[in-house]
PDB file of C-alpha atoms in Angstrom:
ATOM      1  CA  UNK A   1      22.703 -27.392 -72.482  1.00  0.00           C
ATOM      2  CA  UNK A   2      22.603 -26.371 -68.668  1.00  0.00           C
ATOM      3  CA  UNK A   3      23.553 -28.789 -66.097  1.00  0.00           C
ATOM      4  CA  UNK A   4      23.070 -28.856 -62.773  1.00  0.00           C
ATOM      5  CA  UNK A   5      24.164 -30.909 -60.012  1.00  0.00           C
ATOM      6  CA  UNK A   6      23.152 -30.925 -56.126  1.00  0.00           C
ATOM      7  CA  UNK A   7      25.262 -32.236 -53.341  1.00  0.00           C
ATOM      8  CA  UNK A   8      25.233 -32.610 -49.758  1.00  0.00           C
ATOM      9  CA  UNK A   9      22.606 -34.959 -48.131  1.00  0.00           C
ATOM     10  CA  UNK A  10      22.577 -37.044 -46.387  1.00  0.00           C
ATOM     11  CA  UNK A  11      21.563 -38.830 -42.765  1.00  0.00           C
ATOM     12  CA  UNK A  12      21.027 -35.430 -40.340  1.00  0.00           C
ATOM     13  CA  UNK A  13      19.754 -35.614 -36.444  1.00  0.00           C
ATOM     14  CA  UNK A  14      17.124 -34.252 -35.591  1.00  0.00           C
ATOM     15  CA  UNK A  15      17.864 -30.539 -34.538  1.00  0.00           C
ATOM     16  CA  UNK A  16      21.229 -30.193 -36.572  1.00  0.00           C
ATOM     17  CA  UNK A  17      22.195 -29.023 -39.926  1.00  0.00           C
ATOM     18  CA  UNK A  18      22.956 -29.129 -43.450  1.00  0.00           C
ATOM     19  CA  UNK A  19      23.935 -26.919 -46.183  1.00  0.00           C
ATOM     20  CA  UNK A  20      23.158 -28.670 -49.716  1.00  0.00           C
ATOM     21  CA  UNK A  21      24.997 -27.323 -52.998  1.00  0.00           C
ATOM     22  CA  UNK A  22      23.985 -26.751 -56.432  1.00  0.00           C
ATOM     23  CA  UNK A  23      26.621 -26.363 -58.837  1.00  0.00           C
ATOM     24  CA  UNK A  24      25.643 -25.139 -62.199  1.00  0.00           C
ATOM     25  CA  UNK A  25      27.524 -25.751 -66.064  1.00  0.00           C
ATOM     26  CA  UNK A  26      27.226 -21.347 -66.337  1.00  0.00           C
ATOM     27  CA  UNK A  27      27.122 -18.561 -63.964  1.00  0.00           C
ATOM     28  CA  UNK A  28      24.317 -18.244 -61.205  1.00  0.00           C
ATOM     29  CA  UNK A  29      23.989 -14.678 -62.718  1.00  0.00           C
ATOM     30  CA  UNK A  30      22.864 -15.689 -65.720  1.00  0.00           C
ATOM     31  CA  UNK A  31      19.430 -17.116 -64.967  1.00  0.00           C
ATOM     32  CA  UNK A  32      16.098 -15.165 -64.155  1.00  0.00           C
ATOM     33  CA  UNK A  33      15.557 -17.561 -61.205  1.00  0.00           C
ATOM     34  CA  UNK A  34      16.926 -19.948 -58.886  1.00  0.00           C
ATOM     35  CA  UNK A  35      15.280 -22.077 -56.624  1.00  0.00           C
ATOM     36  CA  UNK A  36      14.703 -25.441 -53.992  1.00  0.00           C
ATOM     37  CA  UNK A  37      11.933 -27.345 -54.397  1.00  0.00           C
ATOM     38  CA  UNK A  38      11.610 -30.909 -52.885  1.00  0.00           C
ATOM     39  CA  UNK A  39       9.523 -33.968 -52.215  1.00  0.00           C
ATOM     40  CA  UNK A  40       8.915 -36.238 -49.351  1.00  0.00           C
ATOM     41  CA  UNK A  41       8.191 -39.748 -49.469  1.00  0.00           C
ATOM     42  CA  UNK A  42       4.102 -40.138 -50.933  1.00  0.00           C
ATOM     43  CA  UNK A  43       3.941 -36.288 -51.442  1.00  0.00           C
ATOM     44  CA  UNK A  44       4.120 -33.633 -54.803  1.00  0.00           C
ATOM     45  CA  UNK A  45       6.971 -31.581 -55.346  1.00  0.00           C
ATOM     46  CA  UNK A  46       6.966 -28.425 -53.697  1.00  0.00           C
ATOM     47  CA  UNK A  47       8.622 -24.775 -53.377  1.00  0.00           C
ATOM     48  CA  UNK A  48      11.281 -24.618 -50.409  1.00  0.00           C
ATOM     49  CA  UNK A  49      13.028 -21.300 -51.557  1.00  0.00           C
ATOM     50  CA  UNK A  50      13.736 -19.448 -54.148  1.00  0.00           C
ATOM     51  CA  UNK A  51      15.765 -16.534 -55.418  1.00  0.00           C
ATOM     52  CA  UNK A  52      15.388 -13.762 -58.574  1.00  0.00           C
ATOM     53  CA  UNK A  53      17.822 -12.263 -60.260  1.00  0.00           C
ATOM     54  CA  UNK A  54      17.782  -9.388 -58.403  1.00  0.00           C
ATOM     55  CA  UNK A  55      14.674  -9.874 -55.954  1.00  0.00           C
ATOM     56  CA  UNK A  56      15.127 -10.836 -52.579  1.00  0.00           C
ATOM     57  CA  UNK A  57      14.618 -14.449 -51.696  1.00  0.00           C
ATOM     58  CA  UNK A  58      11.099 -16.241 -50.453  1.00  0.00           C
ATOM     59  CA  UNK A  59      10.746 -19.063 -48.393  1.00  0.00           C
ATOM     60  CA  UNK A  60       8.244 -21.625 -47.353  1.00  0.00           C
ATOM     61  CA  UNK A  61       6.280 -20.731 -44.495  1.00  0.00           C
ATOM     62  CA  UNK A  62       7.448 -24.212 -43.387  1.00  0.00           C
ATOM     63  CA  UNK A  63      10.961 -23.227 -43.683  1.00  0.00           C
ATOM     64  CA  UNK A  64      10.784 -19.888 -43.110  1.00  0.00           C
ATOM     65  CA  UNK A  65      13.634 -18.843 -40.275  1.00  0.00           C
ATOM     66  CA  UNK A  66      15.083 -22.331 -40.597  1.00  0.00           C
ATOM     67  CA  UNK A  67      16.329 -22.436 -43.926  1.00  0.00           C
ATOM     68  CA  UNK A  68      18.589 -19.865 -46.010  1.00  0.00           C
ATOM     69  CA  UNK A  69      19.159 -19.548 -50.078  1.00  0.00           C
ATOM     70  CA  UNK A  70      22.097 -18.081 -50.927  1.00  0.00           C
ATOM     71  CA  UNK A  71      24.626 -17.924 -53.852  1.00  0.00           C
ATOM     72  CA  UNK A  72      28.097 -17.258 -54.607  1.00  0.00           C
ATOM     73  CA  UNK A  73      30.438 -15.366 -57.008  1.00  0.00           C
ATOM     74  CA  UNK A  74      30.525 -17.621 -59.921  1.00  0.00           C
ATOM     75  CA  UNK A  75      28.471 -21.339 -60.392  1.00  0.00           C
ATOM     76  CA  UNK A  76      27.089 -22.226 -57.371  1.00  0.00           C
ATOM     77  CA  UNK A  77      23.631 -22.283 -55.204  1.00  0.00           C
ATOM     78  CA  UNK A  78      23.089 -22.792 -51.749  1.00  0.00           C
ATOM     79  CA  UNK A  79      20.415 -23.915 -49.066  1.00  0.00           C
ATOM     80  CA  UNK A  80      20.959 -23.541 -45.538  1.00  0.00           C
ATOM     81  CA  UNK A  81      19.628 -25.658 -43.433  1.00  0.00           C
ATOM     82  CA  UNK A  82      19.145 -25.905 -39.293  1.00  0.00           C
ATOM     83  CA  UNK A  83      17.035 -27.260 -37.190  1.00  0.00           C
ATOM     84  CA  UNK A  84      16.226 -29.996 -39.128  1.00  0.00           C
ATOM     85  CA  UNK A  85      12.567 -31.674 -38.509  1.00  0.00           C
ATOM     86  CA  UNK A  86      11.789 -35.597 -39.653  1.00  0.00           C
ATOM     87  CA  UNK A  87       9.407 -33.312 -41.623  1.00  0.00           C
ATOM     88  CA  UNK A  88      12.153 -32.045 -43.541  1.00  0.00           C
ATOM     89  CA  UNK A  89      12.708 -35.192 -45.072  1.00  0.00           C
ATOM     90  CA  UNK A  90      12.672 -35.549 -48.850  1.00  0.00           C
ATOM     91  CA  UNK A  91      14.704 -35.701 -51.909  1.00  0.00           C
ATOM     92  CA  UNK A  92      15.952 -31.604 -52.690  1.00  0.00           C
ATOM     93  CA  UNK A  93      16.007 -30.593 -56.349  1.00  0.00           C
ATOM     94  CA  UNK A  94      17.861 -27.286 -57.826  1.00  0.00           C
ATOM     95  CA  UNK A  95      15.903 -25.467 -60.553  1.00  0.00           C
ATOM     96  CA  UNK A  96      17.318 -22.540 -62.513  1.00  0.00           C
ATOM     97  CA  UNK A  97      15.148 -20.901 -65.401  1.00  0.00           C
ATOM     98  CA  UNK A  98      14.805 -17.905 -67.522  1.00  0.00           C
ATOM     99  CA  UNK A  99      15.788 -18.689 -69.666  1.00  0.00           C
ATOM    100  CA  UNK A 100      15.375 -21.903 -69.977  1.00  0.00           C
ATOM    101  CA  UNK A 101      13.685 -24.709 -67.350  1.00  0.00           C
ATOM    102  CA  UNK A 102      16.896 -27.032 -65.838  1.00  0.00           C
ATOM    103  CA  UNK A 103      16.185 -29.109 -63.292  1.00  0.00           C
ATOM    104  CA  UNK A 104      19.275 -31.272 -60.692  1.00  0.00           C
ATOM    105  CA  UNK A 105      18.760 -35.091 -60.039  1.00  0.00           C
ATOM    106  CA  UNK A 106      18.423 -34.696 -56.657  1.00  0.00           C
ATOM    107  CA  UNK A 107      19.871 -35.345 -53.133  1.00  0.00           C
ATOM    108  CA  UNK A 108      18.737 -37.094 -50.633  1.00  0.00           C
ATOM    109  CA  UNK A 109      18.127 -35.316 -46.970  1.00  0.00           C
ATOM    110  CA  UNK A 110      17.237 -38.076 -44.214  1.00  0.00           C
ATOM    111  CA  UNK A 111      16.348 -36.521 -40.505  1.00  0.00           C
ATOM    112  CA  UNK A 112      16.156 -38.911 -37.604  1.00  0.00           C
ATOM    113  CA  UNK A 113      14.151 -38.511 -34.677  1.00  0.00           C
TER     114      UNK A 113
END
């Protein structure tokens, strides 16, 4: 049906910053809503950003001025992200819906201290 497939983690300092990738099977203009959840190690999944169709985007407050969701002209999602806390560590998942419920694998973000 829909795929979707995140890239991008990986091992960040403390302080720097990453910009992870979703790349979707159809058009990022075709779905109600995309968003970033994630989870860190012994915790639920939760909301990071996310973006309507035609809303403007909401963030975390734990995020919030850090971290940026974006898209671009065709298949793919994007989340900024800069100064990066250990905090910030989890496992990033992209979700597109409406229609439909799709879910990414996952990618793995790692800060050090």
């Amino acid at each position: 049906q829909v795929q979707l497939v995140e890239s991008g983690g990986g091992l960040v300092q403390e302080g720097g910053s990453r910009r992870l990738s979703c790349e979707a099977s159809r058009s990022v203009f075709s779905f109600g809503a995309m968003a970033w959840y994630r989870r860190a190690p012994g915790a639920q999944r939760e909301l990071v950003a996310r973006r309507e169709r035609w809303g403007s985007p909401i963030y975390a407050d734990s995020v919030k001025g850090r971290f940026t969701i974006s898209r671009d002209n065709a298949h793919t999602l994007y989340l900024q992200m800069n100064s990066l806390k250990p905090e910030d560590t989890a496992v990033y998942f992209c979700y597109a819906g409406e229609p439909g419920d799709y879910w990414g694998q996952g990618t793995q973000v790692t800060v050090s201290s």
